[in-house]
Amino acid sequence: IYQKRRSFIKSMGYGLGSLSLSSVPLINAKANNLNEPNSYEDITTYNNFYEFGTGKSDPHRRAKNFTTRPWSVKIEGEVEKSLELPIEEVLDIKSEERILKLRCVEGWSMVIPWLGFSLSELLNKVKIKPTAKFVEFETVYNPEEMVGQRYPVLNWPYIEGLRLDEAMHPLTTVVTGLYGKSLPNQNGAPLRIFIPWKYGFKSIKSIVKITFTKEKPIGLWEKLAPKEYGFWANVNPKVSHPRWSQETEQQLGIDGRIPTVKYNGYEEQVSYLYKGLEKTLQDKLFR
Ligand code: MTE
């Protein structure tokens, strides 16, 4: 897998200058179900972005004119001094290529050559109080441009959350682009986060606010259906969704289903985060 990935990276005609292999985590990862990246076409035309509709092709058709400038991100809550960062300053943080796998809770997956940097780099721009235990993220509310938000399909705005140490893990990525280009609107422009070992719904798009909290945030999906979508949402083939099994997945562009791997293949890097919690995480109510 290592050799194959190296030759893939070599054969790519872009981004080589900024590629820092030491920090591309997959090189050492046990992501044994990692195939070659999906096409730009697949990644940008088959999306979940309910703000633009519930169909997979709605986002790329309806997000074309979504306004992503001016844009800023507020960082507040349990911090010494809150901050509002213009998107230009966020994008000034150096992005690198990170080829990571997305596993949607619905049972499909893609391998995506993201551009981004560790979320910790952004969070460390503020002085975090010791009382901060979790981090909550919020998507923009803009029903004029996001047609899906005109209907109470979900309880807008989209909210997600992580435990502080999960948010600080180097694999938790602020995504700024993909395939060497800036991030397409349908994939969460101008910035989204990506947590490769969790089901895709945790990887919230088009973020305008980050809040450090004392209490565990309740994500929009968890609020809607707590028995189906939990806070942790770590990929685990042994814990089925109440309405379907999570043992296999359909990777777009590949014939047949492939086995789903615990923590989506990133067990070696992240399992220490859940020491002592394993039993709880096996319990369906705490998925
Ligand atoms: N973020 C927002 N704001 N709205 C959404 O509907 N869908 C989530 C996640 N982030 C979603 C979101 C789900 S279910 C998945 S699988 C991924 O985005 C899909 O990311 P992609 O379209 O870039 O593949």
Tab-separated table of C-alpha atoms and ligand atoms in Angstrom:
chain	number	residue	atom	x	y	z
A	1	ILE	CA	0.000	0.000	0.000
A	2	TYR	CA	2.882	2.310	0.879
A	3	GLN	CA	4.578	1.778	-2.492
A	4	LYS	CA	1.342	2.237	-4.347
A	5	ARG	CA	0.566	5.430	-2.532
A	6	ARG	CA	4.056	6.806	-3.132
A	7	SER	CA	3.789	6.166	-6.830
A	8	PHE	CA	0.342	7.742	-6.861
A	9	ILE	CA	1.696	10.799	-5.107
A	10	LYS	CA	4.604	10.957	-7.556
A	11	SER	CA	2.270	10.724	-10.499
A	12	MET	CA	0.182	13.652	-9.353
A	13	GLY	CA	0.953	16.764	-11.266
A	14	TYR	CA	0.067	19.233	-8.541
A	15	GLY	CA	0.816	20.320	-5.046
A	16	LEU	CA	4.108	18.466	-4.834
A	17	GLY	CA	5.928	21.514	-3.597
A	18	SER	CA	3.786	21.856	-0.537
A	19	LEU	CA	3.517	18.150	0.188
A	20	SER	CA	5.177	17.305	3.450
A	21	LEU	CA	5.328	13.557	3.675
A	22	SER	CA	6.289	13.493	7.325
A	23	SER	CA	2.969	15.040	8.208
A	24	VAL	CA	0.785	13.044	5.843
A	25	PRO	CA	-0.550	10.698	8.462
A	26	LEU	CA	-1.739	7.955	6.136
A	27	ILE	CA	1.761	7.021	5.108
A	28	ASN	CA	2.091	5.261	8.451
A	29	ALA	CA	-1.571	4.508	8.887
A	30	LYS	CA	-3.138	1.116	9.018
A	31	ALA	CA	-5.843	2.305	6.664
A	32	ASN	CA	-5.848	-1.093	5.008
A	33	ASN	CA	-9.064	-0.391	3.163
A	34	LEU	CA	-7.612	2.714	1.532
A	35	ASN	CA	-7.889	2.633	-2.225
A	36	GLU	CA	-6.756	5.261	-4.701
A	37	PRO	CA	-8.517	8.621	-4.441
A	38	ASN	CA	-11.889	9.127	-6.018
A	39	SER	CA	-12.183	11.404	-9.010
A	40	TYR	CA	-12.741	15.143	-8.678
A	41	GLU	CA	-16.059	14.535	-10.386
A	42	ASP	CA	-17.219	11.973	-7.785
A	43	ILE	CA	-16.074	14.092	-4.850
A	44	THR	CA	-17.806	17.249	-6.083
A	45	THR	CA	-21.052	15.902	-7.512
A	46	TYR	CA	-22.119	13.315	-4.918
A	47	ASN	CA	-22.545	15.226	-1.664
A	48	ASN	CA	-24.454	15.522	1.566
A	49	PHE	CA	-25.144	19.183	2.300
A	50	TYR	CA	-28.755	19.418	3.443
A	51	GLU	CA	-28.648	23.224	3.424
A	52	PHE	CA	-28.855	22.855	-0.360
A	53	GLY	CA	-31.302	19.958	-0.465
A	54	THR	CA	-31.466	16.322	0.529
A	55	GLY	CA	-30.516	14.793	-2.841
A	56	LYS	CA	-26.903	13.839	-3.534
A	57	SER	CA	-26.781	16.017	-6.662
A	58	ASP	CA	-28.566	19.020	-5.096
A	59	PRO	CA	-25.462	20.606	-3.516
A	60	HIS	CA	-23.354	20.893	-6.673
A	61	ARG	CA	-26.288	22.243	-8.664
A	62	ARG	CA	-27.628	24.631	-6.045
A	63	ALA	CA	-24.468	25.875	-4.325
A	64	LYS	CA	-22.932	27.450	-7.442
A	65	ASN	CA	-23.686	31.031	-6.399
A	66	PHE	CA	-23.281	30.613	-2.663
A	67	THR	CA	-21.451	33.665	-1.266
A	68	THR	CA	-18.308	32.768	0.655
A	69	ARG	CA	-16.741	36.270	0.755
A	70	PRO	CA	-16.678	38.190	2.996
A	71	TRP	CA	-16.496	35.427	5.610
A	72	SER	CA	-15.221	35.217	9.129
A	73	VAL	CA	-15.002	32.642	11.867
A	74	LYS	CA	-15.750	33.471	15.505
A	75	ILE	CA	-13.865	31.577	18.197
A	76	GLU	CA	-15.470	32.054	21.603
A	77	GLY	CA	-16.789	30.424	24.782
A	78	GLU	CA	-14.314	29.151	27.386
A	79	VAL	CA	-11.411	31.293	26.141
A	80	GLU	CA	-9.515	34.192	27.689
A	81	LYS	CA	-10.454	36.500	24.819
A	82	SER	CA	-12.751	35.645	21.930
A	83	LEU	CA	-11.655	36.246	18.383
A	84	GLU	CA	-13.251	36.858	15.001
A	85	LEU	CA	-10.916	35.808	12.225
A	86	PRO	CA	-11.403	36.918	8.622
A	87	ILE	CA	-11.241	33.941	6.275
A	88	GLU	CA	-8.097	35.389	4.670
A	89	GLU	CA	-6.244	34.928	7.971
A	90	VAL	CA	-7.479	31.364	8.301
A	91	LEU	CA	-6.321	30.587	4.771
A	92	ASP	CA	-2.919	32.099	5.580
A	93	ILE	CA	-2.229	29.023	7.713
A	94	LYS	CA	-0.234	26.682	5.494
A	95	SER	CA	-2.333	23.900	3.999
A	96	GLU	CA	-0.856	20.546	3.034
A	97	GLU	CA	-2.254	17.629	1.085
A	98	ARG	CA	-3.992	15.037	3.258
A	99	ILE	CA	-5.373	11.984	1.504
A	100	LEU	CA	-8.057	10.799	3.913
A	101	LYS	CA	-11.021	8.508	3.741
A	102	LEU	CA	-14.592	9.679	4.272
A	103	ARG	CA	-17.048	7.054	5.552
A	104	CYS	CA	-20.644	8.230	5.612
A	105	VAL	CA	-22.986	6.738	8.198
A	106	GLU	CA	-25.256	5.841	5.263
A	107	GLY	CA	-22.750	3.191	4.148
A	108	TRP	CA	-20.756	4.796	1.318
A	109	SER	CA	-17.193	6.062	1.288
A	110	MET	CA	-14.645	8.028	-0.752
A	111	VAL	CA	-10.917	8.639	-0.612
A	112	ILE	CA	-10.312	12.365	-0.900
A	113	PRO	CA	-7.090	14.320	-1.459
A	114	TRP	CA	-7.969	17.234	0.802
A	115	LEU	CA	-5.929	20.366	1.338
A	116	GLY	CA	-5.876	21.491	4.925
A	117	PHE	CA	-4.116	21.770	8.263
A	118	SER	CA	-4.654	20.506	11.799
A	119	LEU	CA	-7.550	22.192	13.574
A	120	SER	CA	-5.274	22.624	16.615
A	121	GLU	CA	-3.388	25.315	14.651
A	122	LEU	CA	-6.555	27.362	14.405
A	123	LEU	CA	-7.750	26.668	17.969
A	124	ASN	CA	-4.373	27.666	19.382
A	125	LYS	CA	-4.931	31.204	18.116
A	126	VAL	CA	-6.926	31.747	21.317
A	127	LYS	CA	-5.970	31.107	24.928
A	128	ILE	CA	-8.194	28.206	25.961
A	129	LYS	CA	-9.407	28.197	29.572
A	130	PRO	CA	-8.876	25.006	31.607
A	131	THR	CA	-12.675	24.830	31.987
A	132	ALA	CA	-13.037	24.046	28.268
A	133	LYS	CA	-13.811	20.351	27.760
A	134	PHE	CA	-15.556	20.297	24.372
A	135	VAL	CA	-15.688	22.263	21.125
A	136	GLU	CA	-18.880	23.102	19.247
A	137	PHE	CA	-19.018	24.051	15.558
A	138	GLU	CA	-21.749	25.921	13.721
A	139	THR	CA	-22.542	26.228	10.016
A	140	VAL	CA	-23.659	29.562	8.541
A	141	TYR	CA	-27.387	30.324	8.534
A	142	ASN	CA	-28.224	31.882	5.179
A	143	PRO	CA	-31.678	30.752	3.997
A	144	GLU	CA	-31.627	33.279	1.157
A	145	GLU	CA	-28.859	31.337	-0.524
A	146	MET	CA	-29.198	27.949	1.124
A	147	VAL	CA	-32.549	26.834	-0.169
A	148	GLY	CA	-32.700	23.817	2.143
A	149	GLN	CA	-32.710	26.125	5.165
A	150	ARG	CA	-36.043	27.581	4.055
A	151	TYR	CA	-37.666	24.333	5.141
A	152	PRO	CA	-37.653	22.797	8.611
A	153	VAL	CA	-36.074	19.589	7.301
A	154	LEU	CA	-33.510	19.943	10.055
A	155	ASN	CA	-33.246	22.223	13.056
A	156	TRP	CA	-30.931	24.840	11.471
A	157	PRO	CA	-28.178	25.840	11.835
A	158	TYR	CA	-26.155	22.616	11.553
A	159	ILE	CA	-24.225	22.011	14.791
A	160	GLU	CA	-21.578	19.439	15.623
A	161	GLY	CA	-19.143	18.908	18.459
A	162	LEU	CA	-15.999	17.122	19.589
A	163	ARG	CA	-14.278	16.477	22.876
A	164	LEU	CA	-11.365	18.918	23.254
A	165	ASP	CA	-8.678	16.241	22.824
A	166	GLU	CA	-10.404	14.911	19.685
A	167	ALA	CA	-10.467	18.443	18.287
A	168	MET	CA	-6.756	18.821	19.073
A	169	HIS	CA	-5.782	15.503	17.461
A	170	PRO	CA	-3.467	16.157	14.477
A	171	LEU	CA	-5.735	14.173	12.122
A	172	THR	CA	-8.672	16.514	12.823
A	173	THR	CA	-8.335	18.733	9.803
A	174	VAL	CA	-9.518	22.168	8.758
A	175	VAL	CA	-10.224	21.596	5.082
A	176	THR	CA	-9.475	24.483	2.734
A	177	GLY	CA	-9.425	22.691	-0.613
A	178	LEU	CA	-9.215	19.443	-2.530
A	179	TYR	CA	-7.245	18.149	-5.509
A	180	GLY	CA	-4.935	21.144	-5.179
A	181	LYS	CA	-7.771	23.636	-5.714
A	182	SER	CA	-9.797	25.807	-3.367
A	183	LEU	CA	-12.745	24.101	-1.708
A	184	PRO	CA	-15.857	23.847	-3.905
A	185	ASN	CA	-19.021	25.277	-2.337
A	186	GLN	CA	-20.737	21.882	-2.285
A	187	ASN	CA	-17.900	20.438	-0.183
A	188	GLY	CA	-18.220	23.111	2.508
A	189	ALA	CA	-16.513	26.315	1.308
A	190	PRO	CA	-14.811	28.336	2.502
A	191	LEU	CA	-13.823	25.978	5.310
A	192	ARG	CA	-15.081	22.808	6.931
A	193	ILE	CA	-13.582	20.318	9.301
A	194	PHE	CA	-12.844	16.684	8.591
A	195	ILE	CA	-12.474	13.932	11.193
A	196	PRO	CA	-11.425	10.800	9.279
A	197	TRP	CA	-12.176	8.224	11.997
A	198	LYS	CA	-15.754	9.393	12.558
A	199	TYR	CA	-18.854	9.076	10.400
A	200	GLY	CA	-19.065	11.901	7.876
A	201	PHE	CA	-21.909	13.782	9.562
A	202	LYS	CA	-19.424	14.988	12.198
A	203	SER	CA	-17.393	16.739	9.459
A	204	ILE	CA	-19.385	19.960	9.463
A	205	LYS	CA	-19.260	22.349	6.511
A	206	SER	CA	-19.136	26.134	5.965
A	207	ILE	CA	-18.275	26.972	9.563
A	208	VAL	CA	-18.847	30.459	11.018
A	209	LYS	CA	-18.515	29.777	14.742
A	210	ILE	CA	-16.380	27.652	17.045
A	211	THR	CA	-17.295	27.627	20.751
A	212	PHE	CA	-15.316	26.036	23.580
A	213	THR	CA	-17.777	24.594	26.113
A	214	LYS	CA	-17.863	22.947	29.529
A	215	GLU	CA	-20.677	20.618	28.562
A	216	LYS	CA	-20.933	18.095	25.747
A	217	PRO	CA	-22.486	19.798	22.707
A	218	ILE	CA	-25.559	18.212	21.147
A	219	GLY	CA	-25.217	17.964	17.404
A	220	LEU	CA	-28.111	18.557	15.072
A	221	TRP	CA	-28.409	14.883	14.113
A	222	GLU	CA	-28.154	13.713	17.708
A	223	LYS	CA	-30.919	16.111	18.691
A	224	LEU	CA	-33.113	14.899	15.841
A	225	ALA	CA	-32.588	11.156	16.350
A	226	PRO	CA	-30.528	10.386	19.479
A	227	LYS	CA	-30.946	6.630	19.051
A	228	GLU	CA	-29.481	6.761	15.546
A	229	TYR	CA	-26.762	9.421	15.668
A	230	GLY	CA	-24.655	9.783	18.774
A	231	PHE	CA	-22.012	12.203	19.908
A	232	TRP	CA	-19.060	9.855	19.369
A	233	ALA	CA	-19.948	8.429	15.948
A	234	ASN	CA	-16.637	6.593	15.651
A	235	VAL	CA	-16.645	4.288	12.628
A	236	ASN	CA	-17.192	0.783	13.965
A	237	PRO	CA	-18.317	-2.197	11.860
A	238	LYS	CA	-19.482	-3.989	15.018
A	239	VAL	CA	-21.961	-1.330	16.107
A	240	SER	CA	-24.788	-1.278	13.625
A	241	HIS	CA	-27.091	1.608	12.945
A	242	PRO	CA	-30.559	0.646	14.248
A	243	ARG	CA	-31.792	0.429	10.656
A	244	TRP	CA	-28.773	-1.081	8.869
A	245	SER	CA	-25.472	-2.876	9.408
A	246	GLN	CA	-22.187	-0.955	9.317
A	247	GLU	CA	-20.058	-3.998	8.467
A	248	THR	CA	-19.447	-3.087	4.839
A	249	GLU	CA	-19.417	0.009	2.681
A	250	GLN	CA	-19.735	1.001	-0.965
A	251	GLN	CA	-16.743	3.023	-2.033
A	252	LEU	CA	-17.814	5.182	-4.943
A	253	GLY	CA	-16.367	3.966	-8.224
A	254	ILE	CA	-15.526	0.457	-6.971
A	255	ASP	CA	-17.466	-2.707	-7.749
A	256	GLY	CA	-18.940	-4.489	-4.760
A	257	ARG	CA	-18.819	-3.600	-1.092
A	258	ILE	CA	-15.634	-3.569	0.986
A	259	PRO	CA	-15.351	-4.350	4.708
A	260	THR	CA	-15.624	-1.362	7.014
A	261	VAL	CA	-12.652	-0.991	9.343
A	262	LYS	CA	-12.736	0.207	12.956
A	263	TYR	CA	-12.002	3.927	13.248
A	264	ASN	CA	-12.139	3.930	9.427
A	265	GLY	CA	-8.576	2.554	9.355
A	266	TYR	CA	-7.063	5.099	11.759
A	267	GLU	CA	-7.141	2.895	14.877
A	268	GLU	CA	-3.409	3.106	15.448
A	269	GLN	CA	-3.508	6.893	15.561
A	270	VAL	CA	-6.677	7.468	17.562
A	271	SER	CA	-7.558	4.500	19.775
A	272	TYR	CA	-5.700	6.030	22.750
A	273	LEU	CA	-8.357	8.747	22.864
A	274	TYR	CA	-10.941	6.155	23.909
A	275	LYS	CA	-9.014	4.133	26.519
A	276	GLY	CA	-11.500	3.098	29.185
A	277	LEU	CA	-14.444	4.166	27.050
A	278	GLU	CA	-14.457	1.107	24.773
A	279	LYS	CA	-17.300	-0.646	26.581
A	280	THR	CA	-19.452	2.449	26.535
A	281	LEU	CA	-18.807	2.913	22.828
A	282	GLN	CA	-19.930	-0.656	22.109
A	283	ASP	CA	-23.264	0.186	23.698
A	284	LYS	CA	-25.623	1.187	20.945
A	285	LEU	CA	-27.146	3.951	23.045
A	286	PHE	CA	-23.795	5.658	23.242
A	287	ARG	CA	-22.745	5.159	19.671
B	1	MTE	N1	-22.330	19.876	7.082
B	1	MTE	C1	-23.431	20.637	6.914
B	1	MTE	N2	-23.399	21.916	7.291
B	1	MTE	N3	-24.591	20.137	6.363
B	1	MTE	C2	-24.680	18.818	5.983
B	1	MTE	O1	-25.748	18.403	5.505
B	1	MTE	N4	-23.553	16.629	5.833
B	1	MTE	C3	-22.568	15.786	6.523
B	1	MTE	C4	-21.183	16.397	6.479
B	1	MTE	N5	-21.212	17.805	6.824
B	1	MTE	C5	-23.535	17.984	6.159
B	1	MTE	C6	-22.354	18.569	6.692
B	1	MTE	C7	-22.537	14.428	5.988
B	1	MTE	S1	-23.834	13.412	6.404
B	1	MTE	C8	-21.467	13.964	5.252
B	1	MTE	S2	-21.354	12.324	4.808
B	1	MTE	C9	-20.398	14.875	4.788
B	1	MTE	O2	-20.633	16.233	5.169
B	1	MTE	C10	-20.291	14.803	3.272
B	1	MTE	O3	-19.188	15.573	2.829
B	1	MTE	P1	-18.930	15.700	1.258
B	1	MTE	O4	-20.208	16.158	0.614
B	1	MTE	O5	-17.816	16.708	1.120
B	1	MTE	O6	-18.524	14.335	0.761
